[in-house]
Amino acid sequence: MPDNINEKNLKRVRFLESERLFLTPINEDDMDFHYFWDHERETQALDGGTHRPQNYENYKKEYYKDVYNNKKAMIFSIILKEDGTLIGIIVLFHISYFARTCDWGLKLDKPYRRRGIGREAARLLMEYVFEELGFVRLQSGTHHENTASIKLQESLGFVREGVFRKARLVNGEYLDSIHFAMLRDEYEKLYAQNRSR
Ligand SMILES: CC(C)(COP(=O)(O)OP(=O)(O)OC[C@H]1O[C@@H](n2cnc3c(N)ncnc32)[C@H](O)[C@@H]1OP(=O)(O)O)[C@@H](O)C(=O)NCCC(=O)NCCS
């Protein structure tokens, strides 16, 4: 077997699975990946904007407190089925089990961007949110310079709902925050005949 196969990851639970990927709940072994991509400046600027740098130990502690034990969030690692590589993270957050709404976000390792993987992972999450959880609204936001994120959301059929002006600080500059959402009936019209799994 070639050495680049991550057998440990390939044995992880396949919570949601598509042609090239599976989503598995995040675990402690994934922490280095998340720590790196949360602090890499270019990705940080794309992913919401400037945030506080942390040392690794504090970061891990906060992750346990705020993420693992947070019932309003679900965090999945994205694993490539071909070799078990951890290539990204996809999250549901601000989950309201009463209103049946939530936000989502996604971040991929650089070499795996622009290969249709964002779209494939998002489709899995959308199916889960609308078809299994029966939620009515899935929403997301980015800043106006994140072309990849805007294109991804538009290509998935998310509707641009509004702009919060100068709401994000990115590399010392205030950028507008663009907000998208999809409602369940919009999802059904677009995807009912075309499941990703
Ligand atoms: C945003 C991100 C998740 C997109 O995922 P991806 O796998 O690169 O996107 P895909 O390859 O699935 O492409 C989806 C669509 O967006 C378009 N697209 C993707 N990246 C693009 C770019 N840099 N410029 C222009 N269009 C782009 C694709 O052409 C495709 O459009 P189509 O379906 O009409 O052909 C990825 O770029 C990423 O991880 N970026 C860094 C973190 C980040 O910005 N996260 C989002 C925070 S809100």
PDB file of C-alpha atoms and ligand atoms in Angstrom:
ATOM      1  CA  MET A   1       0.000   0.000   0.000  1.00  0.00           C
ATOM      2  CA  PRO A   2       1.499   3.479  -0.855  1.00  0.00           C
ATOM      3  CA  ASP A   3       2.780   5.440   2.205  1.00  0.00           C
ATOM      4  CA  ASN A   4       0.559   8.419   1.566  1.00  0.00           C
ATOM      5  CA  ILE A   5      -2.555   6.487   2.587  1.00  0.00           C
ATOM      6  CA  ASN A   6      -3.949   7.634   5.939  1.00  0.00           C
ATOM      7  CA  GLU A   7      -5.462   4.373   7.159  1.00  0.00           C
ATOM      8  CA  LYS A   8      -6.531   5.802  10.496  1.00  0.00           C
ATOM      9  CA  ASN A   9      -8.660   8.437   8.789  1.00  0.00           C
ATOM     10  CA  LEU A  10     -10.103   5.900   6.363  1.00  0.00           C
ATOM     11  CA  LYS A  11     -11.422   3.918   9.330  1.00  0.00           C
ATOM     12  CA  ARG A  12     -13.307   6.884  10.752  1.00  0.00           C
ATOM     13  CA  VAL A  13     -17.067   7.032  10.786  1.00  0.00           C
ATOM     14  CA  ARG A  14     -18.509   8.162   7.436  1.00  0.00           C
ATOM     15  CA  PHE A  15     -21.292  10.337   8.753  1.00  0.00           C
ATOM     16  CA  LEU A  16     -22.088  11.739   5.298  1.00  0.00           C
ATOM     17  CA  GLU A  17     -20.531  10.377   2.149  1.00  0.00           C
ATOM     18  CA  SER A  18     -20.375  11.365  -1.539  1.00  0.00           C
ATOM     19  CA  GLU A  19     -18.347  10.240  -4.526  1.00  0.00           C
ATOM     20  CA  ARG A  20     -14.942  11.632  -3.486  1.00  0.00           C
ATOM     21  CA  LEU A  21     -15.436  12.618   0.157  1.00  0.00           C
ATOM     22  CA  PHE A  22     -16.806  11.759   3.501  1.00  0.00           C
ATOM     23  CA  LEU A  23     -17.610  14.012   6.438  1.00  0.00           C
ATOM     24  CA  THR A  24     -16.685  12.764   9.878  1.00  0.00           C
ATOM     25  CA  PRO A  25     -17.083  14.474  13.256  1.00  0.00           C
ATOM     26  CA  ILE A  26     -13.932  16.392  14.139  1.00  0.00           C
ATOM     27  CA  ASN A  27     -11.542  14.730  16.614  1.00  0.00           C
ATOM     28  CA  GLU A  28      -8.423  15.692  18.533  1.00  0.00           C
ATOM     29  CA  ASP A  29      -6.072  14.415  15.806  1.00  0.00           C
ATOM     30  CA  ASP A  30      -7.498  17.066  13.450  1.00  0.00           C
ATOM     31  CA  MET A  31      -6.472  19.916  15.705  1.00  0.00           C
ATOM     32  CA  ASP A  32      -3.124  20.689  13.989  1.00  0.00           C
ATOM     33  CA  PHE A  33      -4.898  21.112  10.669  1.00  0.00           C
ATOM     34  CA  HIS A  34      -7.499  23.458  12.106  1.00  0.00           C
ATOM     35  CA  TYR A  35      -4.931  25.420  14.089  1.00  0.00           C
ATOM     36  CA  PHE A  36      -2.828  25.948  10.961  1.00  0.00           C
ATOM     37  CA  TRP A  37      -5.668  27.057   8.680  1.00  0.00           C
ATOM     38  CA  ASP A  38      -7.180  29.297  11.357  1.00  0.00           C
ATOM     39  CA  HIS A  39      -3.890  31.191  11.570  1.00  0.00           C
ATOM     40  CA  GLU A  40      -2.604  31.137   7.974  1.00  0.00           C
ATOM     41  CA  ARG A  41      -3.035  34.818   7.054  1.00  0.00           C
ATOM     42  CA  GLU A  42      -4.395  34.491   3.528  1.00  0.00           C
ATOM     43  CA  THR A  43      -7.015  31.941   4.550  1.00  0.00           C
ATOM     44  CA  GLN A  44      -7.870  33.851   7.707  1.00  0.00           C
ATOM     45  CA  ALA A  45      -8.498  36.943   5.589  1.00  0.00           C
ATOM     46  CA  LEU A  46     -10.870  34.972   3.369  1.00  0.00           C
ATOM     47  CA  ASP A  47     -12.539  33.157   6.216  1.00  0.00           C
ATOM     48  CA  GLY A  48     -14.325  35.944   8.034  1.00  0.00           C
ATOM     49  CA  GLY A  49     -11.409  38.299   8.581  1.00  0.00           C
ATOM     50  CA  THR A  50      -8.802  39.083  11.160  1.00  0.00           C
ATOM     51  CA  HIS A  51      -9.037  37.160  14.375  1.00  0.00           C
ATOM     52  CA  ARG A  52      -6.965  36.766  17.485  1.00  0.00           C
ATOM     53  CA  PRO A  53      -3.834  34.615  17.230  1.00  0.00           C
ATOM     54  CA  GLN A  54      -3.686  32.005  19.980  1.00  0.00           C
ATOM     55  CA  ASN A  55      -1.119  29.596  21.296  1.00  0.00           C
ATOM     56  CA  TYR A  56      -1.787  25.969  20.501  1.00  0.00           C
ATOM     57  CA  GLU A  57      -2.670  24.875  24.048  1.00  0.00           C
ATOM     58  CA  ASN A  58      -5.268  27.638  24.523  1.00  0.00           C
ATOM     59  CA  TYR A  59      -6.662  27.031  21.088  1.00  0.00           C
ATOM     60  CA  LYS A  60      -7.211  23.361  21.915  1.00  0.00           C
ATOM     61  CA  LYS A  61      -8.834  24.224  25.251  1.00  0.00           C
ATOM     62  CA  GLU A  62     -11.198  26.703  23.602  1.00  0.00           C
ATOM     63  CA  TYR A  63     -12.042  24.187  20.936  1.00  0.00           C
ATOM     64  CA  TYR A  64     -13.081  21.667  23.595  1.00  0.00           C
ATOM     65  CA  LYS A  65     -15.145  24.251  25.454  1.00  0.00           C
ATOM     66  CA  ASP A  66     -16.717  26.128  22.557  1.00  0.00           C
ATOM     67  CA  VAL A  67     -16.849  23.566  19.805  1.00  0.00           C
ATOM     68  CA  TYR A  68     -16.957  19.994  21.085  1.00  0.00           C
ATOM     69  CA  ASN A  69     -19.439  20.832  23.804  1.00  0.00           C
ATOM     70  CA  ASN A  70     -21.467  23.335  21.842  1.00  0.00           C
ATOM     71  CA  LYS A  71     -24.862  21.892  20.954  1.00  0.00           C
ATOM     72  CA  LYS A  72     -25.492  24.788  18.583  1.00  0.00           C
ATOM     73  CA  ALA A  73     -22.702  23.637  16.278  1.00  0.00           C
ATOM     74  CA  MET A  74     -21.708  20.545  14.315  1.00  0.00           C
ATOM     75  CA  ILE A  75     -18.144  20.397  13.069  1.00  0.00           C
ATOM     76  CA  PHE A  76     -17.079  17.918  10.425  1.00  0.00           C
ATOM     77  CA  SER A  77     -13.683  17.139   8.994  1.00  0.00           C
ATOM     78  CA  ILE A  78     -13.651  16.499   5.263  1.00  0.00           C
ATOM     79  CA  ILE A  79     -11.730  13.356   4.324  1.00  0.00           C
ATOM     80  CA  LEU A  80     -10.713  12.343   0.818  1.00  0.00           C
ATOM     81  CA  LYS A  81     -11.896   8.771   0.219  1.00  0.00           C
ATOM     82  CA  GLU A  82      -9.060   8.004  -2.181  1.00  0.00           C
ATOM     83  CA  ASP A  83      -6.294   8.213   0.453  1.00  0.00           C
ATOM     84  CA  GLY A  84      -7.767   9.359   3.782  1.00  0.00           C
ATOM     85  CA  THR A  85      -6.274  12.869   3.618  1.00  0.00           C
ATOM     86  CA  LEU A  86      -7.920  15.464   5.823  1.00  0.00           C
ATOM     87  CA  ILE A  87      -8.593  18.287   3.360  1.00  0.00           C
ATOM     88  CA  GLY A  88     -10.983  20.635   5.101  1.00  0.00           C
ATOM     89  CA  ILE A  89     -13.577  21.514   7.658  1.00  0.00           C
ATOM     90  CA  ILE A  90     -17.272  22.179   7.206  1.00  0.00           C
ATOM     91  CA  VAL A  91     -19.505  23.452   9.985  1.00  0.00           C
ATOM     92  CA  LEU A  92     -23.063  24.127  10.947  1.00  0.00           C
ATOM     93  CA  PHE A  93     -23.322  26.782  13.632  1.00  0.00           C
ATOM     94  CA  HIS A  94     -25.846  29.105  15.294  1.00  0.00           C
ATOM     95  CA  ILE A  95     -28.194  26.129  15.079  1.00  0.00           C
ATOM     96  CA  SER A  96     -31.695  26.927  16.300  1.00  0.00           C
ATOM     97  CA  TYR A  97     -33.616  23.711  16.921  1.00  0.00           C
ATOM     98  CA  PHE A  98     -36.764  25.838  17.482  1.00  0.00           C
ATOM     99  CA  ALA A  99     -36.679  28.076  14.403  1.00  0.00           C
ATOM    100  CA  ARG A 100     -35.009  25.230  12.435  1.00  0.00           C
ATOM    101  CA  THR A 101     -32.356  27.471  10.956  1.00  0.00           C
ATOM    102  CA  CYS A 102     -28.570  27.480  10.974  1.00  0.00           C
ATOM    103  CA  ASP A 103     -25.462  29.003   9.467  1.00  0.00           C
ATOM    104  CA  TRP A 104     -22.780  27.091   7.631  1.00  0.00           C
ATOM    105  CA  GLY A 105     -19.135  27.595   6.714  1.00  0.00           C
ATOM    106  CA  LEU A 106     -16.405  25.741   4.879  1.00  0.00           C
ATOM    107  CA  LYS A 107     -12.635  25.865   4.577  1.00  0.00           C
ATOM    108  CA  LEU A 108     -10.360  23.713   2.390  1.00  0.00           C
ATOM    109  CA  ASP A 109      -6.641  23.074   2.372  1.00  0.00           C
ATOM    110  CA  LYS A 110      -5.128  25.185  -0.450  1.00  0.00           C
ATOM    111  CA  PRO A 111      -4.214  22.439  -2.941  1.00  0.00           C
ATOM    112  CA  TYR A 112      -7.793  21.152  -2.852  1.00  0.00           C
ATOM    113  CA  ARG A 113      -9.511  24.422  -3.705  1.00  0.00           C
ATOM    114  CA  ARG A 114     -11.191  24.968  -7.076  1.00  0.00           C
ATOM    115  CA  ARG A 115     -11.619  21.257  -7.819  1.00  0.00           C
ATOM    116  CA  GLY A 116     -15.351  21.088  -7.127  1.00  0.00           C
ATOM    117  CA  ILE A 117     -14.759  19.779  -3.604  1.00  0.00           C
ATOM    118  CA  GLY A 118     -16.378  22.772  -1.898  1.00  0.00           C
ATOM    119  CA  ARG A 119     -19.474  22.178  -3.945  1.00  0.00           C
ATOM    120  CA  GLU A 120     -19.496  18.434  -3.220  1.00  0.00           C
ATOM    121  CA  ALA A 121     -19.084  18.941   0.548  1.00  0.00           C
ATOM    122  CA  ALA A 122     -21.707  21.697   0.627  1.00  0.00           C
ATOM    123  CA  ARG A 123     -24.210  19.490  -1.197  1.00  0.00           C
ATOM    124  CA  LEU A 124     -23.793  16.796   1.459  1.00  0.00           C
ATOM    125  CA  LEU A 125     -24.403  19.307   4.202  1.00  0.00           C
ATOM    126  CA  MET A 126     -27.412  20.820   2.421  1.00  0.00           C
ATOM    127  CA  GLU A 127     -29.014  17.396   2.042  1.00  0.00           C
ATOM    128  CA  TYR A 128     -28.447  16.712   5.701  1.00  0.00           C
ATOM    129  CA  VAL A 129     -29.888  20.057   6.812  1.00  0.00           C
ATOM    130  CA  PHE A 130     -32.970  20.061   4.611  1.00  0.00           C
ATOM    131  CA  GLU A 131     -33.759  16.375   4.161  1.00  0.00           C
ATOM    132  CA  GLU A 132     -32.673  14.789   7.437  1.00  0.00           C
ATOM    133  CA  LEU A 133     -32.987  17.603   9.951  1.00  0.00           C
ATOM    134  CA  GLY A 134     -35.962  19.131   8.125  1.00  0.00           C
ATOM    135  CA  PHE A 135     -34.645  22.656   8.632  1.00  0.00           C
ATOM    136  CA  VAL A 136     -36.269  25.568   6.792  1.00  0.00           C
ATOM    137  CA  ARG A 137     -33.348  27.919   6.268  1.00  0.00           C
ATOM    138  CA  LEU A 138     -29.576  27.618   5.782  1.00  0.00           C
ATOM    139  CA  GLN A 139     -27.595  30.827   5.767  1.00  0.00           C
ATOM    140  CA  SER A 140     -24.038  32.009   5.239  1.00  0.00           C
ATOM    141  CA  GLY A 141     -21.975  35.101   4.822  1.00  0.00           C
ATOM    142  CA  THR A 142     -18.669  36.253   3.442  1.00  0.00           C
ATOM    143  CA  HIS A 143     -16.982  39.523   2.560  1.00  0.00           C
ATOM    144  CA  HIS A 144     -17.232  41.130  -0.852  1.00  0.00           C
ATOM    145  CA  GLU A 145     -13.657  40.260  -1.857  1.00  0.00           C
ATOM    146  CA  ASN A 146     -14.058  36.507  -1.322  1.00  0.00           C
ATOM    147  CA  THR A 147     -14.883  35.642  -4.925  1.00  0.00           C
ATOM    148  CA  ALA A 148     -14.536  31.887  -4.391  1.00  0.00           C
ATOM    149  CA  SER A 149     -17.034  31.859  -1.553  1.00  0.00           C
ATOM    150  CA  ILE A 150     -19.506  34.112  -3.405  1.00  0.00           C
ATOM    151  CA  LYS A 151     -19.258  31.993  -6.575  1.00  0.00           C
ATOM    152  CA  LEU A 152     -19.683  28.789  -4.609  1.00  0.00           C
ATOM    153  CA  GLN A 153     -22.829  30.046  -2.901  1.00  0.00           C
ATOM    154  CA  GLU A 154     -24.267  31.430  -6.138  1.00  0.00           C
ATOM    155  CA  SER A 155     -23.492  28.233  -8.009  1.00  0.00           C
ATOM    156  CA  LEU A 156     -25.293  26.219  -5.306  1.00  0.00           C
ATOM    157  CA  GLY A 157     -28.373  28.434  -5.703  1.00  0.00           C
ATOM    158  CA  PHE A 158     -28.123  30.443  -2.488  1.00  0.00           C
ATOM    159  CA  VAL A 159     -29.949  33.775  -2.698  1.00  0.00           C
ATOM    160  CA  ARG A 160     -28.058  36.974  -1.951  1.00  0.00           C
ATOM    161  CA  GLU A 161     -30.176  38.638   0.728  1.00  0.00           C
ATOM    162  CA  GLY A 162     -28.253  41.669   1.796  1.00  0.00           C
ATOM    163  CA  VAL A 163     -25.119  43.553   2.653  1.00  0.00           C
ATOM    164  CA  PHE A 164     -23.827  44.688   6.028  1.00  0.00           C
ATOM    165  CA  ARG A 165     -21.602  47.616   5.161  1.00  0.00           C
ATOM    166  CA  LYS A 166     -18.015  47.640   6.456  1.00  0.00           C
ATOM    167  CA  ALA A 167     -18.840  44.853   8.882  1.00  0.00           C
ATOM    168  CA  ARG A 168     -15.601  42.867   8.597  1.00  0.00           C
ATOM    169  CA  LEU A 169     -12.051  43.881   9.377  1.00  0.00           C
ATOM    170  CA  VAL A 170      -9.703  42.188   6.934  1.00  0.00           C
ATOM    171  CA  ASN A 171      -5.980  43.000   6.939  1.00  0.00           C
ATOM    172  CA  GLY A 172      -6.633  46.449   8.364  1.00  0.00           C
ATOM    173  CA  GLU A 173      -9.421  47.296   5.939  1.00  0.00           C
ATOM    174  CA  TYR A 174     -13.184  47.289   6.548  1.00  0.00           C
ATOM    175  CA  LEU A 175     -15.079  45.216   3.996  1.00  0.00           C
ATOM    176  CA  ASP A 176     -18.789  44.707   3.370  1.00  0.00           C
ATOM    177  CA  SER A 177     -20.311  41.466   4.564  1.00  0.00           C
ATOM    178  CA  ILE A 178     -22.525  39.730   1.982  1.00  0.00           C
ATOM    179  CA  HIS A 179     -25.305  37.468   3.257  1.00  0.00           C
ATOM    180  CA  PHE A 180     -26.799  34.487   1.466  1.00  0.00           C
ATOM    181  CA  ALA A 181     -29.493  31.971   2.359  1.00  0.00           C
ATOM    182  CA  MET A 182     -31.426  29.054   0.956  1.00  0.00           C
ATOM    183  CA  LEU A 183     -34.943  28.117   2.056  1.00  0.00           C
ATOM    184  CA  ARG A 184     -36.226  24.559   2.057  1.00  0.00           C
ATOM    185  CA  ASP A 185     -38.678  25.088  -0.815  1.00  0.00           C
ATOM    186  CA  GLU A 186     -35.871  26.622  -2.909  1.00  0.00           C
ATOM    187  CA  TYR A 187     -33.690  23.617  -2.089  1.00  0.00           C
ATOM    188  CA  GLU A 188     -36.467  21.215  -3.096  1.00  0.00           C
ATOM    189  CA  LYS A 189     -37.009  22.956  -6.428  1.00  0.00           C
ATOM    190  CA  LEU A 190     -33.304  22.853  -7.231  1.00  0.00           C
ATOM    191  CA  TYR A 191     -32.276  19.471  -5.909  1.00  0.00           C
ATOM    192  CA  ALA A 192     -35.265  17.164  -5.415  1.00  0.00           C
ATOM    193  CA  GLN A 193     -34.463  15.229  -8.596  1.00  0.00           C
ATOM    194  CA  ASN A 194     -30.733  15.258  -8.143  1.00  0.00           C
ATOM    195  CA  ARG A 195     -29.353  13.821  -4.905  1.00  0.00           C
ATOM    196  CA  SER A 196     -25.575  13.970  -4.337  1.00  0.00           C
ATOM    197  CA  ARG A 197     -25.517  10.520  -2.645  1.00  0.00           C
TER     198      ARG A 197
HETATM  199  C1  LIG B   1     -14.475  29.082  -0.643  1.00  0.00           C
HETATM  200  C2  LIG B   1     -14.053  27.634  -0.898  1.00  0.00           C
HETATM  201  C3  LIG B   1     -14.583  26.728   0.204  1.00  0.00           C
HETATM  202  C4  LIG B   1     -14.668  27.218  -2.276  1.00  0.00           C
HETATM  203  O1  LIG B   1     -14.491  25.816  -2.468  1.00  0.00           O
HETATM  204  P1  LIG B   1     -13.901  25.250  -3.812  1.00  0.00           P
HETATM  205  O2  LIG B   1     -13.809  23.779  -3.716  1.00  0.00           O
HETATM  206  O3  LIG B   1     -12.651  25.972  -4.136  1.00  0.00           O
HETATM  207  O4  LIG B   1     -15.037  25.646  -4.869  1.00  0.00           O
HETATM  208  P2  LIG B   1     -15.520  24.759  -6.092  1.00  0.00           P
HETATM  209  O5  LIG B   1     -14.327  24.238  -6.839  1.00  0.00           O
HETATM  210  O6  LIG B   1     -16.514  23.745  -5.612  1.00  0.00           O
HETATM  211  O7  LIG B   1     -16.235  25.834  -7.021  1.00  0.00           O
HETATM  212  C5  LIG B   1     -17.566  26.272  -6.816  1.00  0.00           C
HETATM  213  C6  LIG B   1     -17.868  27.380  -7.813  1.00  0.00           C
HETATM  214  O8  LIG B   1     -17.117  28.555  -7.473  1.00  0.00           O
HETATM  215  C7  LIG B   1     -16.231  28.925  -8.530  1.00  0.00           C
HETATM  216  N1  LIG B   1     -14.957  29.312  -7.917  1.00  0.00           N
HETATM  217  C8  LIG B   1     -14.274  28.649  -6.949  1.00  0.00           C
HETATM  218  N2  LIG B   1     -13.156  29.321  -6.622  1.00  0.00           N
HETATM  219  C9  LIG B   1     -13.134  30.426  -7.405  1.00  0.00           C
HETATM  220  C10 LIG B   1     -12.240  31.514  -7.516  1.00  0.00           C
HETATM  221  N3  LIG B   1     -11.121  31.584  -6.757  1.00  0.00           N
HETATM  222  N4  LIG B   1     -12.534  32.490  -8.405  1.00  0.00           N
HETATM  223  C11 LIG B   1     -13.659  32.439  -9.171  1.00  0.00           C
HETATM  224  N5  LIG B   1     -14.567  31.413  -9.090  1.00  0.00           N
HETATM  225  C12 LIG B   1     -14.295  30.429  -8.231  1.00  0.00           C
HETATM  226  C13 LIG B   1     -16.078  27.678  -9.383  1.00  0.00           C
HETATM  227  O9  LIG B   1     -15.750  27.987 -10.712  1.00  0.00           O
HETATM  228  C14 LIG B   1     -17.448  27.039  -9.250  1.00  0.00           C
HETATM  229  O10 LIG B   1     -18.380  27.688 -10.081  1.00  0.00           O
HETATM  230  P3  LIG B   1     -19.327  26.830 -11.080  1.00  0.00           P
HETATM  231  O11 LIG B   1     -20.042  25.821 -10.209  1.00  0.00           O
HETATM  232  O12 LIG B   1     -20.225  27.864 -11.661  1.00  0.00           O
HETATM  233  O13 LIG B   1     -18.388  26.181 -12.038  1.00  0.00           O
HETATM  234  C15 LIG B   1     -12.499  27.476  -0.990  1.00  0.00           C
HETATM  235  O14 LIG B   1     -12.022  28.325  -1.971  1.00  0.00           O
HETATM  236  C16 LIG B   1     -11.783  27.801   0.325  1.00  0.00           C
HETATM  237  O15 LIG B   1     -11.598  26.933   1.159  1.00  0.00           O
HETATM  238  N6  LIG B   1     -11.369  29.089   0.498  1.00  0.00           N
HETATM  239  C17 LIG B   1     -10.669  29.531   1.717  1.00  0.00           C
HETATM  240  C18 LIG B   1     -11.590  29.607   2.947  1.00  0.00           C
HETATM  241  C19 LIG B   1     -12.850  30.388   2.657  1.00  0.00           C
HETATM  242  O16 LIG B   1     -12.828  31.424   2.004  1.00  0.00           O
HETATM  243  N7  LIG B   1     -13.958  29.880   3.152  1.00  0.00           N
HETATM  244  C20 LIG B   1     -15.252  30.508   2.996  1.00  0.00           C
HETATM  245  C21 LIG B   1     -15.418  31.505   4.068  1.00  0.00           C
HETATM  246  S1  LIG B   1     -16.969  32.349   3.924  1.00  0.00           S
END
